[in-house]
Amino acid sequence: MQPLLKAVNCIYIPVADPHKAADWYEKYLGLNRVSPRGDVMLLGNGMWMFLSISPGQTSNFVGGDGSVISPFTFETDDIAALHQSLTLSGICVEPIEDFGGCGLKFWFKDPDGNRFHVWQDSE
């Protein structure tokens, strides 16, 4: 059977204040604002990321083993530079892990407590 779903078109991130969050994503992750309202960010591949008002919520869930999981993984072409930049900016980041043929990864948190996974292909 041919899959009836093609791809993920956009993502929504719960934040307390979309304008403050957009400032953060712009400053620390280099994302550009798409919307004149300032609550939509553009990822490097053209995907839109909506910053949605939802105080006290995060995009994370707890897995069966009790770990906090992000429903998606960001991809980068330079994980070492991103990790160093976030670390030097005082952002909560975990160490880079090497998963051999599966690539490199680390986790970081935004100011609203969203815990995100970042990955880089090892090829």
JSON list of C-alpha atoms in Angstrom, two decimals:
[
{"chain": "A", "resi": 1, "resn": "MET", "atom": "CA", "xyz": [0.00, 0.00, 0.00]},
{"chain": "A", "resi": 2, "resn": "GLN", "atom": "CA", "xyz": [1.27, 3.48, -0.88]},
{"chain": "A", "resi": 3, "resn": "PRO", "atom": "CA", "xyz": [1.55, 5.76, 2.20]},
{"chain": "A", "resi": 4, "resn": "LEU", "atom": "CA", "xyz": [-1.27, 8.28, 2.31]},
{"chain": "A", "resi": 5, "resn": "LEU", "atom": "CA", "xyz": [0.85, 10.76, 4.28]},
{"chain": "A", "resi": 6, "resn": "LYS", "atom": "CA", "xyz": [3.70, 12.41, 2.39]},
{"chain": "A", "resi": 7, "resn": "ALA", "atom": "CA", "xyz": [5.70, 14.49, 4.88]},
{"chain": "A", "resi": 8, "resn": "VAL", "atom": "CA", "xyz": [5.55, 16.82, 7.86]},
{"chain": "A", "resi": 9, "resn": "ASN", "atom": "CA", "xyz": [4.54, 20.26, 6.58]},
{"chain": "A", "resi": 10, "resn": "CYS", "atom": "CA", "xyz": [5.08, 22.38, 9.68]},
{"chain": "A", "resi": 11, "resn": "ILE", "atom": "CA", "xyz": [5.51, 22.06, 13.42]},
{"chain": "A", "resi": 12, "resn": "TYR", "atom": "CA", "xyz": [3.95, 23.85, 16.39]},
{"chain": "A", "resi": 13, "resn": "ILE", "atom": "CA", "xyz": [5.89, 24.73, 19.52]},
{"chain": "A", "resi": 14, "resn": "PRO", "atom": "CA", "xyz": [4.02, 25.75, 22.70]},
{"chain": "A", "resi": 15, "resn": "VAL", "atom": "CA", "xyz": [5.45, 28.93, 24.24]},
{"chain": "A", "resi": 16, "resn": "ALA", "atom": "CA", "xyz": [4.33, 31.48, 26.83]},
{"chain": "A", "resi": 17, "resn": "ASP", "atom": "CA", "xyz": [5.14, 34.52, 24.66]},
{"chain": "A", "resi": 18, "resn": "PRO", "atom": "CA", "xyz": [5.58, 34.01, 20.90]},
{"chain": "A", "resi": 19, "resn": "HIS", "atom": "CA", "xyz": [7.46, 37.28, 20.38]},
{"chain": "A", "resi": 20, "resn": "LYS", "atom": "CA", "xyz": [9.99, 36.55, 23.15]},
{"chain": "A", "resi": 21, "resn": "ALA", "atom": "CA", "xyz": [10.36, 32.99, 21.86]},
{"chain": "A", "resi": 22, "resn": "ALA", "atom": "CA", "xyz": [10.88, 34.23, 18.29]},
{"chain": "A", "resi": 23, "resn": "ASP", "atom": "CA", "xyz": [13.62, 36.57, 19.54]},
{"chain": "A", "resi": 24, "resn": "TRP", "atom": "CA", "xyz": [15.32, 33.59, 21.21]},
{"chain": "A", "resi": 25, "resn": "TYR", "atom": "CA", "xyz": [15.05, 31.27, 18.18]},
{"chain": "A", "resi": 26, "resn": "GLU", "atom": "CA", "xyz": [16.35, 34.04, 15.95]},
{"chain": "A", "resi": 27, "resn": "LYS", "atom": "CA", "xyz": [19.28, 34.95, 18.22]},
{"chain": "A", "resi": 28, "resn": "TYR", "atom": "CA", "xyz": [20.46, 31.48, 19.26]},
{"chain": "A", "resi": 29, "resn": "LEU", "atom": "CA", "xyz": [19.41, 29.22, 16.37]},
{"chain": "A", "resi": 30, "resn": "GLY", "atom": "CA", "xyz": [19.60, 31.68, 13.48]},
{"chain": "A", "resi": 31, "resn": "LEU", "atom": "CA", "xyz": [16.01, 31.11, 12.38]},
{"chain": "A", "resi": 32, "resn": "ASN", "atom": "CA", "xyz": [14.21, 33.80, 10.39]},
{"chain": "A", "resi": 33, "resn": "ARG", "atom": "CA", "xyz": [10.71, 35.13, 11.03]},
{"chain": "A", "resi": 34, "resn": "VAL", "atom": "CA", "xyz": [8.19, 34.41, 8.28]},
{"chain": "A", "resi": 35, "resn": "SER", "atom": "CA", "xyz": [5.14, 36.16, 9.66]},
{"chain": "A", "resi": 36, "resn": "PRO", "atom": "CA", "xyz": [4.67, 39.90, 10.19]},
{"chain": "A", "resi": 37, "resn": "ARG", "atom": "CA", "xyz": [3.16, 38.91, 13.56]},
{"chain": "A", "resi": 38, "resn": "GLY", "atom": "CA", "xyz": [6.57, 37.42, 14.44]},
{"chain": "A", "resi": 39, "resn": "ASP", "atom": "CA", "xyz": [5.30, 34.04, 15.61]},
{"chain": "A", "resi": 40, "resn": "VAL", "atom": "CA", "xyz": [6.34, 31.86, 12.65]},
{"chain": "A", "resi": 41, "resn": "MET", "atom": "CA", "xyz": [9.96, 30.84, 12.13]},
{"chain": "A", "resi": 42, "resn": "LEU", "atom": "CA", "xyz": [11.58, 29.40, 9.00]},
{"chain": "A", "resi": 43, "resn": "LEU", "atom": "CA", "xyz": [13.85, 26.36, 9.30]},
{"chain": "A", "resi": 44, "resn": "GLY", "atom": "CA", "xyz": [16.76, 25.88, 6.91]},
{"chain": "A", "resi": 45, "resn": "ASN", "atom": "CA", "xyz": [14.83, 23.39, 4.74]},
{"chain": "A", "resi": 46, "resn": "GLY", "atom": "CA", "xyz": [11.90, 25.79, 4.30]},
{"chain": "A", "resi": 47, "resn": "MET", "atom": "CA", "xyz": [9.61, 24.19, 6.91]},
{"chain": "A", "resi": 48, "resn": "TRP", "atom": "CA", "xyz": [7.62, 26.61, 9.04]},
{"chain": "A", "resi": 49, "resn": "MET", "atom": "CA", "xyz": [7.69, 26.43, 12.84]},
{"chain": "A", "resi": 50, "resn": "PHE", "atom": "CA", "xyz": [4.73, 28.08, 14.55]},
{"chain": "A", "resi": 51, "resn": "LEU", "atom": "CA", "xyz": [5.24, 29.47, 18.06]},
{"chain": "A", "resi": 52, "resn": "SER", "atom": "CA", "xyz": [1.84, 28.98, 19.68]},
{"chain": "A", "resi": 53, "resn": "ILE", "atom": "CA", "xyz": [0.67, 30.58, 22.92]},
{"chain": "A", "resi": 54, "resn": "SER", "atom": "CA", "xyz": [0.31, 27.82, 25.48]},
{"chain": "A", "resi": 55, "resn": "PRO", "atom": "CA", "xyz": [1.76, 28.92, 28.85]},
{"chain": "A", "resi": 56, "resn": "GLY", "atom": "CA", "xyz": [2.98, 26.10, 31.06]},
{"chain": "A", "resi": 57, "resn": "GLN", "atom": "CA", "xyz": [2.95, 23.49, 28.27]},
{"chain": "A", "resi": 58, "resn": "THR", "atom": "CA", "xyz": [5.85, 21.91, 26.43]},
{"chain": "A", "resi": 59, "resn": "SER", "atom": "CA", "xyz": [6.01, 19.85, 23.27]},
{"chain": "A", "resi": 60, "resn": "ASN", "atom": "CA", "xyz": [7.49, 16.91, 25.18]},
{"chain": "A", "resi": 61, "resn": "PHE", "atom": "CA", "xyz": [6.02, 13.70, 26.51]},
{"chain": "A", "resi": 62, "resn": "VAL", "atom": "CA", "xyz": [7.23, 11.00, 28.88]},
{"chain": "A", "resi": 63, "resn": "GLY", "atom": "CA", "xyz": [8.20, 7.67, 27.34]},
{"chain": "A", "resi": 64, "resn": "GLY", "atom": "CA", "xyz": [7.59, 4.24, 28.81]},
{"chain": "A", "resi": 65, "resn": "ASP", "atom": "CA", "xyz": [11.03, 4.27, 30.43]},
{"chain": "A", "resi": 66, "resn": "GLY", "atom": "CA", "xyz": [10.32, 7.64, 32.12]},
{"chain": "A", "resi": 67, "resn": "SER", "atom": "CA", "xyz": [12.54, 9.67, 29.79]},
{"chain": "A", "resi": 68, "resn": "VAL", "atom": "CA", "xyz": [11.40, 13.02, 28.36]},
{"chain": "A", "resi": 69, "resn": "ILE", "atom": "CA", "xyz": [10.95, 12.73, 24.60]},
{"chain": "A", "resi": 70, "resn": "SER", "atom": "CA", "xyz": [10.61, 15.31, 21.85]},
{"chain": "A", "resi": 71, "resn": "PRO", "atom": "CA", "xyz": [8.08, 14.40, 19.15]},
{"chain": "A", "resi": 72, "resn": "PHE", "atom": "CA", "xyz": [10.59, 15.34, 16.44]},
{"chain": "A", "resi": 73, "resn": "THR", "atom": "CA", "xyz": [14.33, 15.74, 15.86]},
{"chain": "A", "resi": 74, "resn": "PHE", "atom": "CA", "xyz": [16.01, 18.79, 14.38]},
{"chain": "A", "resi": 75, "resn": "GLU", "atom": "CA", "xyz": [18.78, 18.14, 11.84]},
{"chain": "A", "resi": 76, "resn": "THR", "atom": "CA", "xyz": [21.94, 20.22, 11.51]},
{"chain": "A", "resi": 77, "resn": "ASP", "atom": "CA", "xyz": [24.96, 20.20, 9.20]},
{"chain": "A", "resi": 78, "resn": "ASP", "atom": "CA", "xyz": [27.38, 21.34, 11.94]},
{"chain": "A", "resi": 79, "resn": "ILE", "atom": "CA", "xyz": [26.47, 19.82, 15.28]},
{"chain": "A", "resi": 80, "resn": "ALA", "atom": "CA", "xyz": [29.77, 20.80, 16.92]},
{"chain": "A", "resi": 81, "resn": "ALA", "atom": "CA", "xyz": [29.34, 24.50, 16.05]},
{"chain": "A", "resi": 82, "resn": "LEU", "atom": "CA", "xyz": [25.69, 24.49, 17.18]},
{"chain": "A", "resi": 83, "resn": "HIS", "atom": "CA", "xyz": [26.55, 22.74, 20.44]},
{"chain": "A", "resi": 84, "resn": "GLN", "atom": "CA", "xyz": [29.43, 25.14, 21.14]},
{"chain": "A", "resi": 85, "resn": "SER", "atom": "CA", "xyz": [27.32, 28.21, 20.33]},
{"chain": "A", "resi": 86, "resn": "LEU", "atom": "CA", "xyz": [24.47, 27.12, 22.63]},
{"chain": "A", "resi": 87, "resn": "THR", "atom": "CA", "xyz": [26.90, 26.14, 25.41]},
{"chain": "A", "resi": 88, "resn": "LEU", "atom": "CA", "xyz": [28.76, 29.47, 25.25]},
{"chain": "A", "resi": 89, "resn": "SER", "atom": "CA", "xyz": [25.40, 31.27, 25.37]},
{"chain": "A", "resi": 90, "resn": "GLY", "atom": "CA", "xyz": [24.55, 29.57, 28.68]},
{"chain": "A", "resi": 91, "resn": "ILE", "atom": "CA", "xyz": [21.77, 27.45, 27.23]},
{"chain": "A", "resi": 92, "resn": "CYS", "atom": "CA", "xyz": [21.01, 24.11, 28.89]},
{"chain": "A", "resi": 93, "resn": "VAL", "atom": "CA", "xyz": [22.61, 21.51, 26.58]},
{"chain": "A", "resi": 94, "resn": "GLU", "atom": "CA", "xyz": [23.59, 17.89, 27.05]},
{"chain": "A", "resi": 95, "resn": "PRO", "atom": "CA", "xyz": [26.85, 16.45, 25.70]},
{"chain": "A", "resi": 96, "resn": "ILE", "atom": "CA", "xyz": [27.10, 15.34, 22.08]},
{"chain": "A", "resi": 97, "resn": "GLU", "atom": "CA", "xyz": [26.73, 11.57, 21.77]},
{"chain": "A", "resi": 98, "resn": "ASP", "atom": "CA", "xyz": [28.19, 9.53, 18.92]},
{"chain": "A", "resi": 99, "resn": "PHE", "atom": "CA", "xyz": [25.95, 6.71, 17.70]},
{"chain": "A", "resi": 100, "resn": "GLY", "atom": "CA", "xyz": [28.38, 5.48, 15.04]},
{"chain": "A", "resi": 101, "resn": "GLY", "atom": "CA", "xyz": [26.58, 4.93, 11.74]},
{"chain": "A", "resi": 102, "resn": "CYS", "atom": "CA", "xyz": [23.44, 6.54, 13.17]},
{"chain": "A", "resi": 103, "resn": "GLY", "atom": "CA", "xyz": [25.17, 9.89, 13.60]},
{"chain": "A", "resi": 104, "resn": "LEU", "atom": "CA", "xyz": [25.74, 12.43, 16.35]},
{"chain": "A", "resi": 105, "resn": "LYS", "atom": "CA", "xyz": [23.08, 13.87, 18.65]},
{"chain": "A", "resi": 106, "resn": "PHE", "atom": "CA", "xyz": [22.45, 16.07, 21.66]},
{"chain": "A", "resi": 107, "resn": "TRP", "atom": "CA", "xyz": [19.52, 17.59, 23.57]},
{"chain": "A", "resi": 108, "resn": "PHE", "atom": "CA", "xyz": [18.89, 21.24, 24.51]},
{"chain": "A", "resi": 109, "resn": "LYS", "atom": "CA", "xyz": [16.11, 23.25, 26.14]},
{"chain": "A", "resi": 110, "resn": "ASP", "atom": "CA", "xyz": [14.51, 26.51, 25.06]},
{"chain": "A", "resi": 111, "resn": "PRO", "atom": "CA", "xyz": [13.41, 29.14, 27.64]},
{"chain": "A", "resi": 112, "resn": "ASP", "atom": "CA", "xyz": [9.88, 27.64, 27.74]},
{"chain": "A", "resi": 113, "resn": "GLY", "atom": "CA", "xyz": [11.22, 24.23, 28.83]},
{"chain": "A", "resi": 114, "resn": "ASN", "atom": "CA", "xyz": [10.79, 22.49, 25.48]},
{"chain": "A", "resi": 115, "resn": "ARG", "atom": "CA", "xyz": [13.51, 19.82, 25.31]},
{"chain": "A", "resi": 116, "resn": "PHE", "atom": "CA", "xyz": [14.70, 19.29, 21.75]},
{"chain": "A", "resi": 117, "resn": "HIS", "atom": "CA", "xyz": [16.79, 16.62, 20.08]},
{"chain": "A", "resi": 118, "resn": "VAL", "atom": "CA", "xyz": [19.38, 17.64, 17.45]},
{"chain": "A", "resi": 119, "resn": "TRP", "atom": "CA", "xyz": [20.97, 15.17, 15.04]},
{"chain": "A", "resi": 120, "resn": "GLN", "atom": "CA", "xyz": [23.70, 15.19, 12.39]},
{"chain": "A", "resi": 121, "resn": "ASP", "atom": "CA", "xyz": [24.30, 12.38, 9.93]},
{"chain": "A", "resi": 122, "resn": "SER", "atom": "CA", "xyz": [27.69, 10.73, 10.39]},
{"chain": "A", "resi": 123, "resn": "GLU", "atom": "CA", "xyz": [28.39, 10.40, 6.66]}
]
